[in-house]
Amino acid sequence: MRQPAGRSARRSGGERKPREERWAELIEVATQVFYEKGYDGASLQDIADRLGMLKGSLYYYIQSKEDLLFDVISTVHRDGLAVVRARAEVEGSPLEKLESVIVGHVEHTCRNLVPTAVFLHELSALPIDRRKEVLGSEHAYQGVFRDLIEQAQRQGDVRADLDPRLAALSVLGSTNWVYRWFRPGGAFTPEQIGSELAEMSIRGIATEKALAARA
Amino acid sequence: MRQPAGRSARRSGGERKPREERWAELIEVATQVFYEKGYDGASLQDIADRLGMLKGSLYYYIQSKEDLLFDVISTVHRDGLAVVRARAEVEGSPLEKLESVIVGHVEHTCRNLVPTAVFLHELSALPIDRRKEVLGSEHAYQGVFRDLIEQAQRQGDVRADLDPRLAALSVLGSTNWVYRWFRPGGAFTPEQIGSELAEMSIRGIATEKALAARA
DNA sequence: CCTACCGATCGGTAGG
DNA sequence: CCTACCGATCGGTAGG
C-alpha cells in the first residue's frame, strides 16, 4: 500500500484527504453515477468530475472501472445477506422466522435503495467469476427463503401442494421489486412496507391452520 | 417510403430482402443484443454483424440507435397491456378478473421473456418524453391491477385494511420478477407459474369470506 | 444497402 | 494525485 504523495499541485485548492476517506467518497459517487446512468452508460469521467479530480487520477485508487462496480455490489449483497441470516437464526417457528426475514430484507432494501438497485441491475456487467464471488456458492439469498419455506411446510404451516422454489421466487419478487418504487419521504415508510409485504406473503403461502394459530 | 435500390454489390452474396422482412429481422436481432449486453453495452456494430451488413447501412432503416430500443419496448408493452386489459373486461367478479389478469400477465411475460427483460431493464435509457409515450398517461399497467383490487375491496373480497397501491405493487413484483428466473424448458411451464403465482397473490390479499366462497 | 469518412469519447497507461 | 498521452471504438453522415 503506497501512501499518497505530499504537496503536489491540487486542482481546486482543497486539502488532500486520507486514502480511506477518499475511497469511501469514490464508492459513494460511483454508486450514485451507476444508479443514474447504468454501469455501461457511466464514464470514469463522470465520476472524476464529481470528485473534482482527473479521470486518470482514479487509477491511483483502482485498477479498473470494474473494481468500483464490484465493491458496490459485493458490499450491499454481503450486508443484506447478513441481515436475513441473522433473522433466520433467532428463536421462533420457521414461519415466524420467514416473516421476520421478509421484514428485514425489505427494510434493508429501502434503506439501501441506490446500491441495491445497482446490484439488481448491473450484476450482469461483472464477469462470471466475480459474479460468483459475490453470490457465493449456490443462490445464498434465495436459499434462506426457500429453506424456511421448506421447514414451515414440514411443520404443516405452509400449504403442502406448493413448490417451495416457486414460493420463494414469489416472495423474493414481491420484496425485491421495492427497489423500483420506494421513495424516501414518500407515502410509505420502510417499516410499513416491510410489515405489509410480509403479511401478504405469509398469507399467500400459509395453511389455514397456521393463519388461525397466528391470530 | 423509399424502396430499396436494385442490384448493388452485396456483402455475402445473399438476396436482398423486402424492407418489412428485414425490419423484422433487425428488431429481433436488436432485442437479443440489447438483452445480452444492455442498451449502452450493445453497439450498432454488434447488431450489424449479426445481420451480415455494415454498421452504416443500419441507417437505411433507422434514424438513430434509440429507434430500435423504442420499437422493442413499445411493442412488448402495448401487447402486454392489451392482454391484461382484455382479461379485465370479461365476465366475473373483480377478484376473479384479477386472478385472470395475473395469469395472463405471467404467461405473456414467460412467452416474451427477452423483450420483456429489455423493457424492464432499459426503459430508463429512453429520453423522458419517449418513455411517457410508451407508458401512456399515468401508470396504465399498474392501474389495471390497482383498479381491480379497489373494486374487489369494495365488494368485501379484499381485506379492508390493505392499501390497494401496496397490494398492486406486491402482485406486480411477484409476477414481473418472473422475467429474471423463467427459462423455457425449465422446471415450470408458463401455465404452472401463472396459476401458482395467481393463487399466492389472491390468497395474500383476499378476505376469508372470499376465499371460502372460492373453494 | 456499400464506401469512406468524422468528431467525440471511452478505459487505461507511463512517468513524475 | 497531475501531465500528457494512446489505441480502440462509438454513433452517425455524405454520397452513391
Short mmCIF file of C-alpha atoms (C1' of nucleotides) in Angstrom, two decimals:
data_model
loop_
_atom_site.label_atom_id
_atom_site.label_comp_id
_atom_site.label_asym_id
_atom_site.label_seq_id
_atom_site.Cartn_x
_atom_site.Cartn_y
_atom_site.Cartn_z
CA MET A 1 0.00 0.00 0.00
CA ARG A 2 1.61 3.23 -1.16
CA GLN A 3 0.87 6.39 0.75
CA PRO A 4 -0.45 9.44 -1.11
CA ALA A 5 2.43 11.76 -2.00
CA GLY A 6 2.79 15.06 -0.20
CA ARG A 7 2.40 18.56 -1.59
CA SER A 8 1.84 18.26 -5.34
CA ALA A 9 -0.36 20.72 -7.20
CA ARG A 10 -4.06 20.43 -6.49
CA ARG A 11 -6.90 21.05 -8.86
CA SER A 12 -9.23 23.15 -6.81
CA GLY A 13 -7.15 24.06 -3.82
CA GLY A 14 -8.75 21.57 -1.42
CA GLU A 15 -6.70 19.63 1.09
CA ARG A 16 -5.76 16.13 0.09
CA LYS A 17 -7.70 13.61 2.12
CA PRO A 18 -6.61 10.33 3.67
CA ARG A 19 -6.83 7.36 1.36
CA GLU A 20 -9.62 5.62 3.25
CA GLU A 21 -11.82 8.66 3.37
CA ARG A 22 -11.29 9.36 -0.31
CA TRP A 23 -12.05 5.74 -1.15
CA ALA A 24 -15.36 6.00 0.66
CA GLU A 25 -16.22 9.11 -1.33
CA LEU A 26 -15.23 7.37 -4.54
CA ILE A 27 -17.56 4.45 -3.84
CA GLU A 28 -20.40 6.73 -2.86
CA VAL A 29 -20.08 8.75 -6.03
CA ALA A 30 -19.64 5.67 -8.19
CA THR A 31 -22.77 4.12 -6.68
CA GLN A 32 -24.78 7.19 -7.48
CA VAL A 33 -23.45 7.53 -11.02
CA PHE A 34 -24.00 3.84 -11.79
CA TYR A 35 -27.53 4.24 -10.47
CA GLU A 36 -28.27 7.23 -12.65
CA LYS A 37 -26.62 6.12 -15.88
CA GLY A 38 -26.10 2.38 -15.61
CA TYR A 39 -22.64 0.84 -15.48
CA ASP A 40 -22.00 0.99 -19.22
CA GLY A 41 -23.55 4.41 -19.58
CA ALA A 42 -21.44 5.84 -16.76
CA SER A 43 -17.94 7.01 -17.57
CA LEU A 44 -14.95 7.39 -15.31
CA GLN A 45 -15.01 10.98 -16.48
CA ASP A 46 -18.43 11.43 -14.83
CA ILE A 47 -17.13 10.04 -11.57
CA ALA A 48 -13.90 12.02 -11.62
CA ASP A 49 -15.79 15.23 -12.34
CA ARG A 50 -17.99 14.84 -9.29
CA LEU A 51 -14.97 14.16 -7.14
CA GLY A 52 -13.09 17.13 -8.55
CA MET A 53 -10.20 15.10 -9.85
CA LEU A 54 -8.97 13.98 -13.24
CA LYS A 55 -10.05 10.76 -14.81
CA GLY A 56 -6.55 9.30 -14.87
CA SER A 57 -6.18 10.02 -11.18
CA LEU A 58 -8.82 7.46 -10.37
CA TYR A 59 -6.24 4.82 -11.17
CA TYR A 60 -4.40 5.83 -8.04
CA TYR A 61 -7.31 4.10 -6.27
CA ILE A 62 -8.45 1.41 -8.67
CA GLN A 63 -7.07 -1.00 -11.22
CA SER A 64 -10.14 -0.87 -13.42
CA LYS A 65 -13.63 0.55 -13.67
CA GLU A 66 -14.92 -2.87 -12.80
CA ASP A 67 -13.36 -2.64 -9.34
CA LEU A 68 -15.84 0.07 -8.46
CA LEU A 69 -18.85 -1.94 -9.52
CA PHE A 70 -17.56 -4.99 -7.71
CA ASP A 71 -17.16 -3.08 -4.46
CA VAL A 72 -20.63 -1.54 -4.63
CA ILE A 73 -22.31 -4.82 -5.43
CA SER A 74 -20.44 -7.09 -3.05
CA THR A 75 -20.91 -4.72 -0.12
CA VAL A 76 -24.66 -4.38 -0.43
CA HIS A 77 -25.08 -8.08 -1.08
CA ARG A 78 -22.95 -9.07 1.91
CA ASP A 79 -24.82 -6.70 4.23
CA GLY A 80 -28.23 -7.78 3.03
CA LEU A 81 -27.37 -11.43 3.39
CA ALA A 82 -26.15 -10.80 6.92
CA VAL A 83 -29.46 -9.17 7.79
CA VAL A 84 -31.63 -12.04 6.61
CA ARG A 85 -29.35 -14.73 8.01
CA ALA A 86 -29.36 -13.11 11.42
CA ARG A 87 -33.15 -13.01 11.42
CA ALA A 88 -33.33 -16.63 10.25
CA GLU A 89 -31.43 -17.68 13.36
CA VAL A 90 -33.48 -16.11 16.13
CA GLU A 91 -35.93 -18.06 18.23
CA GLY A 92 -39.24 -18.99 16.63
CA SER A 93 -41.08 -21.24 14.21
CA PRO A 94 -39.92 -21.35 10.58
CA LEU A 95 -42.96 -19.33 9.54
CA GLU A 96 -42.25 -16.69 12.17
CA LYS A 97 -38.64 -16.58 11.06
CA LEU A 98 -39.70 -16.19 7.46
CA GLU A 99 -41.89 -13.24 8.34
CA SER A 100 -39.03 -11.59 10.18
CA VAL A 101 -36.65 -12.29 7.29
CA ILE A 102 -39.03 -10.64 4.84
CA VAL A 103 -39.38 -7.56 7.02
CA GLY A 104 -35.62 -7.28 7.43
CA HIS A 105 -34.99 -7.77 3.75
CA VAL A 106 -37.49 -5.10 2.73
CA GLU A 107 -36.26 -2.57 5.27
CA HIS A 108 -32.67 -3.15 4.20
CA THR A 109 -33.69 -2.65 0.59
CA CYS A 110 -35.48 0.61 1.35
CA ARG A 111 -32.57 1.93 3.38
CA ASN A 112 -30.02 0.96 0.75
CA LEU A 113 -32.06 1.79 -2.28
CA VAL A 114 -29.31 3.06 -4.57
CA PRO A 115 -26.71 0.31 -4.07
CA THR A 116 -29.49 -2.30 -4.15
CA ALA A 117 -30.69 -1.01 -7.50
CA VAL A 118 -27.13 -1.14 -8.82
CA PHE A 119 -26.81 -4.70 -7.53
CA LEU A 120 -30.03 -5.85 -9.16
CA HIS A 121 -29.38 -4.06 -12.43
CA GLU A 122 -25.68 -4.33 -13.01
CA LEU A 123 -24.65 -7.69 -11.58
CA SER A 124 -24.65 -8.99 -15.13
CA ALA A 125 -21.97 -6.45 -16.07
CA LEU A 126 -19.48 -8.32 -13.90
CA PRO A 127 -17.53 -11.19 -15.47
CA ILE A 128 -18.89 -14.53 -14.39
CA ASP A 129 -16.18 -15.38 -11.87
CA ARG A 130 -16.60 -12.13 -9.95
CA ARG A 131 -20.33 -12.60 -10.15
CA LYS A 132 -19.99 -15.97 -8.44
CA GLU A 133 -17.66 -14.43 -5.89
CA VAL A 134 -20.44 -12.02 -4.96
CA LEU A 135 -23.27 -14.52 -4.84
CA GLY A 136 -21.35 -17.24 -3.02
CA SER A 137 -21.84 -20.93 -3.59
CA GLU A 138 -25.39 -21.52 -4.77
CA HIS A 139 -28.06 -18.89 -4.56
CA ALA A 140 -27.36 -17.97 -0.95
CA TYR A 141 -30.01 -15.30 -0.70
CA GLN A 142 -32.75 -17.32 -2.29
CA GLY A 143 -31.70 -20.30 -0.19
CA VAL A 144 -32.54 -18.56 3.07
CA PHE A 145 -36.11 -18.01 1.91
CA ARG A 146 -36.55 -21.45 0.38
CA ASP A 147 -35.12 -23.30 3.37
CA LEU A 148 -37.50 -21.58 5.75
CA ILE A 149 -40.44 -22.29 3.47
CA GLU A 150 -39.48 -25.96 3.30
CA GLN A 151 -39.18 -26.17 7.08
CA ALA A 152 -42.51 -24.45 7.57
CA GLN A 153 -44.03 -26.83 5.08
CA ARG A 154 -42.80 -29.86 7.05
CA GLN A 155 -44.48 -28.41 10.11
CA GLY A 156 -47.74 -28.02 8.27
CA ASP A 157 -47.57 -24.23 8.28
CA VAL A 158 -47.16 -23.83 4.53
CA ARG A 159 -49.53 -25.44 2.05
CA ALA A 160 -48.33 -28.92 1.10
CA ASP A 161 -49.12 -28.56 -2.60
CA LEU A 162 -46.88 -25.51 -3.00
CA ASP A 163 -43.48 -25.79 -4.63
CA PRO A 164 -41.00 -24.15 -2.19
CA ARG A 165 -38.84 -22.84 -5.02
CA LEU A 166 -41.81 -21.15 -6.66
CA ALA A 167 -42.98 -19.77 -3.34
CA ALA A 168 -39.51 -18.38 -2.59
CA LEU A 169 -39.36 -16.73 -6.00
CA SER A 170 -42.78 -15.20 -5.49
CA VAL A 171 -41.77 -13.70 -2.15
CA LEU A 172 -38.43 -12.51 -3.48
CA GLY A 173 -40.15 -10.90 -6.43
CA SER A 174 -42.63 -9.02 -4.31
CA THR A 175 -39.93 -7.82 -1.91
CA ASN A 176 -37.11 -7.10 -4.33
CA TRP A 177 -39.44 -5.10 -6.54
CA VAL A 178 -39.49 -2.49 -3.81
CA TYR A 179 -36.25 -1.09 -5.21
CA ARG A 180 -38.21 0.13 -8.22
CA TRP A 181 -40.88 2.15 -6.50
CA PHE A 182 -39.83 3.03 -2.96
CA ARG A 183 -39.04 6.70 -2.46
CA PRO A 184 -37.73 8.01 0.86
CA GLY A 185 -40.21 10.51 2.21
CA GLY A 186 -42.96 9.05 0.04
CA ALA A 187 -46.34 7.64 1.01
CA PHE A 188 -44.94 4.66 2.92
CA THR A 189 -42.19 4.11 5.43
CA PRO A 190 -39.79 1.16 5.17
CA GLU A 191 -41.43 -0.31 8.28
CA GLN A 192 -44.92 -0.10 6.77
CA ILE A 193 -43.80 -1.66 3.52
CA GLY A 194 -41.89 -4.40 5.32
CA SER A 195 -44.79 -5.39 7.50
CA GLU A 196 -47.44 -5.19 4.77
CA LEU A 197 -45.44 -7.15 2.21
CA ALA A 198 -44.61 -9.75 4.85
CA GLU A 199 -48.27 -10.05 5.75
CA MET A 200 -49.30 -10.58 2.15
CA SER A 201 -46.51 -13.07 1.53
CA ILE A 202 -47.27 -15.14 4.61
CA ARG A 203 -50.99 -15.23 3.90
CA GLY A 204 -50.24 -16.23 0.34
CA ILE A 205 -48.43 -19.42 1.29
CA ALA A 206 -49.55 -20.41 4.81
CA THR A 207 -52.10 -23.08 5.71
CA GLU A 208 -55.40 -22.11 7.33
CA LYS A 209 -54.22 -23.84 10.45
CA ALA A 210 -51.09 -21.69 10.68
CA LEU A 211 -53.03 -18.50 9.97
CA ALA A 212 -55.60 -19.31 12.64
CA ALA A 213 -52.86 -20.00 15.19
CA ARG A 214 -51.19 -16.71 14.30
CA ALA A 215 -54.26 -14.60 15.02
CA MET B 1 -41.09 5.45 -48.04
CA ARG B 2 -38.16 4.82 -50.40
CA GLN B 3 -37.84 1.43 -51.93
CA PRO B 4 -34.58 -0.49 -51.59
CA ALA B 5 -32.43 0.04 -54.67
CA GLY B 6 -31.94 -2.82 -57.07
CA ARG B 7 -28.76 -4.76 -57.80
CA SER B 8 -25.89 -3.10 -55.96
CA ALA B 9 -22.99 -5.15 -54.65
CA ARG B 10 -23.86 -7.39 -51.70
CA ARG B 11 -21.68 -8.38 -48.83
CA SER B 12 -22.18 -12.10 -48.64
CA GLY B 13 -23.98 -12.86 -51.86
CA GLY B 14 -27.43 -13.22 -50.27
CA GLU B 15 -30.52 -11.85 -51.94
CA ARG B 16 -31.73 -8.53 -50.75
CA LYS B 17 -34.91 -8.88 -48.76
CA PRO B 18 -38.06 -6.75 -48.70
CA ARG B 19 -37.94 -3.86 -46.33
CA GLU B 20 -40.59 -5.15 -43.95
CA GLU B 21 -38.97 -8.54 -43.60
CA ARG B 22 -35.57 -7.00 -42.99
CA TRP B 23 -37.02 -4.64 -40.42
CA ALA B 24 -38.47 -7.58 -38.51
CA GLU B 25 -35.06 -9.25 -38.52
CA LEU B 26 -33.45 -6.04 -37.36
CA ILE B 27 -35.80 -5.75 -34.40
CA GLU B 28 -35.37 -9.40 -33.49
CA VAL B 29 -31.59 -9.11 -33.52
CA ALA B 30 -31.62 -5.80 -31.68
CA THR B 31 -33.87 -7.27 -28.97
CA GLN B 32 -31.48 -10.16 -28.46
CA VAL B 33 -28.37 -7.97 -28.41
CA PHE B 34 -29.91 -5.46 -26.00
CA TYR B 35 -30.89 -8.39 -23.79
CA GLU B 36 -27.38 -9.84 -23.76
CA LYS B 37 -25.36 -6.64 -23.42
CA GLY B 38 -27.75 -3.98 -22.24
CA TYR B 39 -28.63 -0.97 -24.40
CA ASP B 40 -25.49 1.02 -23.62
CA GLY B 41 -23.25 -2.03 -23.79
CA ALA B 42 -24.63 -3.03 -27.17
CA SER B 43 -23.19 -1.39 -30.26
CA LEU B 44 -24.71 -0.96 -33.68
CA GLN B 45 -21.65 -2.85 -34.85
CA ASP B 46 -22.83 -5.91 -32.89
CA ILE B 47 -26.24 -5.72 -34.50
CA ALA B 48 -24.94 -5.13 -37.99
CA ASP B 49 -22.53 -8.07 -37.66
CA ARG B 50 -25.31 -10.49 -36.81
CA LEU B 51 -27.35 -9.26 -39.73
CA GLY B 52 -24.41 -9.51 -42.10
CA MET B 53 -24.44 -5.87 -43.03
CA LEU B 54 -22.29 -2.85 -42.31
CA LYS B 55 -22.94 -0.59 -39.39
CA GLY B 56 -23.61 2.45 -41.52
CA SER B 57 -26.17 0.51 -43.52
CA LEU B 58 -28.42 0.30 -40.49
CA TYR B 59 -29.22 3.95 -41.10
CA TYR B 60 -31.10 2.91 -44.19
CA TYR B 61 -33.67 1.56 -41.69
CA ILE B 62 -33.34 3.80 -38.67
CA GLN B 63 -32.64 7.39 -37.73
CA SER B 64 -30.87 6.54 -34.50
CA LYS B 65 -29.96 3.66 -32.23
CA GLU B 66 -32.70 4.79 -29.92
CA ASP B 67 -35.33 3.97 -32.57
CA LEU B 68 -34.54 0.30 -32.11
CA LEU B 69 -34.97 0.38 -28.36
CA PHE B 70 -38.17 2.34 -28.67
CA ASP B 71 -39.68 -0.19 -31.05
CA VAL B 72 -38.75 -3.17 -28.87
CA ILE B 73 -40.08 -1.59 -25.72
CA SER B 74 -43.26 -0.06 -27.06
CA THR B 75 -44.28 -3.27 -28.82
CA VAL B 76 -43.95 -5.55 -25.83
CA HIS B 77 -45.60 -3.01 -23.57
CA ARG B 78 -48.53 -2.49 -25.90
CA ASP B 79 -49.08 -6.23 -26.32
CA GLY B 80 -48.85 -6.95 -22.61
CA LEU B 81 -51.25 -4.17 -21.77
CA ALA B 82 -53.72 -5.50 -24.35
CA VAL B 83 -53.57 -8.93 -22.71
CA VAL B 84 -54.35 -7.72 -19.20
CA ARG B 85 -56.98 -5.23 -20.33
CA ALA B 86 -58.80 -7.90 -22.30
CA ARG B 87 -58.86 -10.17 -19.27
CA ALA B 88 -60.02 -7.33 -17.04
CA GLU B 89 -63.10 -6.94 -19.21
CA VAL B 90 -64.50 -10.45 -19.31
CA GLU B 91 -67.41 -11.54 -17.17
CA GLY B 92 -66.75 -12.14 -13.48
CA SER B 93 -66.20 -10.59 -10.08
CA PRO B 94 -63.28 -8.17 -9.65
CA LEU B 95 -61.35 -10.82 -7.75
CA GLU B 96 -61.91 -13.38 -10.49
CA LYS B 97 -60.84 -10.85 -13.06
CA LEU B 98 -57.72 -10.07 -11.08
CA GLU B 99 -56.79 -13.72 -10.98
CA SER B 100 -57.22 -13.99 -14.72
CA VAL B 101 -55.22 -10.82 -15.27
CA ILE B 102 -52.35 -12.20 -13.22
CA VAL B 103 -52.33 -15.46 -15.14
CA GLY B 104 -52.38 -13.64 -18.45
CA HIS B 105 -49.66 -11.25 -17.39
CA VAL B 106 -47.35 -14.03 -16.23
CA GLU B 107 -47.88 -16.17 -19.31
CA HIS B 108 -47.25 -13.19 -21.57
CA THR B 109 -44.06 -12.46 -19.66
CA CYS B 110 -42.83 -16.04 -20.00
CA ARG B 111 -43.61 -16.18 -23.69
CA ASN B 112 -41.97 -12.80 -24.35
CA LEU B 113 -39.09 -13.14 -21.98
CA VAL B 114 -36.39 -11.34 -23.96
CA PRO B 115 -38.32 -8.21 -24.98
CA THR B 116 -39.88 -8.06 -21.51
CA ALA B 117 -36.45 -8.10 -19.91
CA VAL B 118 -35.34 -5.31 -22.26
CA PHE B 119 -38.44 -3.34 -21.36
CA LEU B 120 -37.92 -3.71 -17.62
CA HIS B 121 -34.19 -3.02 -17.78
CA GLU B 122 -33.75 -0.42 -20.47
CA LEU B 123 -36.83 1.78 -20.27
CA SER B 124 -34.70 4.27 -18.39
CA ALA B 125 -32.38 4.56 -21.38
CA LEU B 126 -35.13 6.29 -23.33
CA PRO B 127 -35.47 10.07 -23.02
CA ILE B 128 -38.33 11.01 -20.78
CA ASP B 129 -40.79 12.01 -23.49
CA ARG B 130 -40.48 8.73 -25.35
CA ARG B 131 -40.72 6.94 -22.04
CA LYS B 132 -44.05 8.62 -21.39
CA GLU B 133 -45.15 7.79 -24.91
CA VAL B 134 -44.59 4.12 -24.11
CA LEU B 135 -46.24 4.07 -20.71
CA GLY B 136 -49.22 6.18 -21.68
CA SER B 137 -50.93 8.65 -19.39
CA GLU B 138 -50.44 7.51 -15.82
CA HIS B 139 -49.17 4.08 -14.92
CA ALA B 140 -51.55 2.21 -17.20
CA TYR B 141 -50.27 -1.24 -16.39
CA GLN B 142 -50.24 -0.76 -12.65
CA GLY B 143 -53.65 0.87 -12.88
CA VAL B 144 -55.31 -2.27 -14.20
CA PHE B 145 -54.18 -4.18 -11.13
CA ARG B 146 -54.94 -1.44 -8.65
CA ASP B 147 -58.41 -0.74 -10.03
CA LEU B 148 -59.40 -4.39 -9.77
CA ILE B 149 -58.06 -4.57 -6.23
CA GLU B 150 -60.04 -1.48 -5.26
CA GLN B 151 -63.21 -2.89 -6.77
CA ALA B 152 -62.71 -6.23 -5.04
CA GLN B 153 -62.13 -4.37 -1.82
CA ARG B 154 -65.46 -2.53 -2.13
CA GLN B 155 -67.15 -5.89 -2.57
CA GLY B 156 -65.52 -7.19 0.58
CA ASP B 157 -63.33 -9.66 -1.30
CA VAL B 158 -60.03 -7.95 -0.46
CA ARG B 159 -59.07 -7.13 3.11
CA ALA B 160 -60.28 -3.67 4.06
CA ASP B 161 -57.08 -2.68 5.88
CA LEU B 162 -54.91 -3.21 2.82
CA ASP B 163 -53.63 -0.29 0.77
CA PRO B 164 -54.59 -1.06 -2.85
CA ARG B 165 -51.47 0.61 -4.16
CA LEU B 166 -49.25 -1.50 -1.97
CA ALA B 167 -51.16 -4.63 -2.86
CA ALA B 168 -50.85 -3.88 -6.57
CA LEU B 169 -47.11 -3.32 -6.23
CA SER B 170 -46.74 -6.58 -4.35
CA VAL B 171 -48.54 -8.53 -7.05
CA LEU B 172 -46.68 -6.76 -9.83
CA GLY B 173 -43.37 -7.50 -8.11
CA SER B 174 -44.09 -11.17 -7.71
CA THR B 175 -45.24 -11.50 -11.31
CA ASN B 176 -42.78 -9.22 -13.07
CA TRP B 177 -39.90 -10.92 -11.29
CA VAL B 178 -40.58 -13.95 -13.44
CA TYR B 179 -38.52 -12.34 -16.19
CA ARG B 180 -35.42 -12.93 -14.09
CA TRP B 181 -35.73 -16.63 -13.47
CA PHE B 182 -38.06 -18.22 -16.01
CA ARG B 183 -36.31 -20.46 -18.50
CA PRO B 184 -38.19 -22.10 -21.38
CA GLY B 185 -37.90 -25.85 -21.00
CA GLY B 186 -37.07 -25.46 -17.31
CA ALA B 187 -38.79 -26.93 -14.27
CA PHE B 188 -42.03 -24.98 -14.72
CA THR B 189 -44.30 -24.16 -17.63
CA PRO B 190 -45.75 -20.68 -18.12
CA GLU B 191 -49.18 -22.09 -17.24
CA GLN B 192 -47.94 -23.57 -13.97
CA ILE B 193 -46.18 -20.38 -12.99
CA GLY B 194 -49.17 -18.26 -13.92
CA SER B 195 -51.62 -20.30 -11.91
CA GLU B 196 -49.35 -20.71 -8.85
CA LEU B 197 -48.38 -17.05 -8.66
CA ALA B 198 -52.01 -16.05 -9.10
CA GLU B 199 -53.04 -18.40 -6.31
CA MET B 200 -50.44 -16.98 -3.92
CA SER B 201 -51.31 -13.40 -4.83
CA ILE B 202 -55.05 -13.88 -4.38
CA ARG B 203 -54.63 -15.67 -1.07
CA GLY B 204 -52.31 -12.92 0.07
CA ILE B 205 -54.88 -10.17 -0.29
CA ALA B 206 -58.36 -11.78 -0.18
CA THR B 207 -60.72 -11.88 2.78
CA GLU B 208 -61.56 -15.20 4.41
CA LYS B 209 -65.09 -14.82 3.14
CA ALA B 210 -63.92 -14.52 -0.47
CA LEU B 211 -61.54 -17.45 -0.09
CA ALA B 212 -64.26 -19.63 1.39
CA ALA B 213 -66.66 -18.73 -1.44
CA ARG B 214 -63.96 -19.55 -3.98
CA ALA B 215 -63.41 -23.09 -2.69
"C1'" DC C 1 -27.60 -1.20 -48.99
"C1'" DC C 2 -21.84 -0.09 -49.55
"C1'" DT C 3 -17.70 3.30 -49.45
"C1'" DA C 4 -15.32 6.14 -46.89
"C1'" DC C 5 -15.30 9.03 -43.52
"C1'" DC C 6 -15.64 12.25 -38.90
"C1'" DG C 7 -15.50 14.14 -34.20
"C1'" DA C 8 -16.10 12.65 -29.71
"C1'" DT C 9 -15.35 9.82 -26.12
"C1'" DC C 10 -14.02 5.65 -23.98
"C1'" DG C 11 -10.92 2.96 -20.44
"C1'" DG C 12 -6.45 2.91 -19.48
"C1'" DT C 13 -1.13 3.97 -19.02
"C1'" DA C 14 3.87 5.96 -18.31
"C1'" DG C 15 6.13 8.91 -15.66
"C1'" DG C 16 6.50 12.09 -12.22
"C1'" DC D 1 -2.80 12.82 -7.26
"C1'" DC D 2 -1.49 15.71 -12.22
"C1'" DT D 3 0.55 15.82 -17.17
"C1'" DA D 4 0.21 14.09 -21.34
"C1'" DC D 5 -0.85 10.69 -23.95
"C1'" DC D 6 -2.68 6.16 -26.77
"C1'" DG D 7 -5.41 2.82 -29.45
"C1'" DA D 8 -9.96 1.44 -29.91
"C1'" DT D 9 -14.50 2.15 -30.56
"C1'" DC D 10 -18.61 4.73 -30.51
"C1'" DG D 11 -22.94 6.74 -33.07
"C1'" DG D 12 -23.60 8.92 -37.06
"C1'" DT D 13 -23.16 11.09 -42.02
"C1'" DA D 14 -22.41 12.36 -47.24
"C1'" DG D 15 -22.74 10.48 -51.38
"C1'" DG D 16 -23.70 6.97 -54.35
#
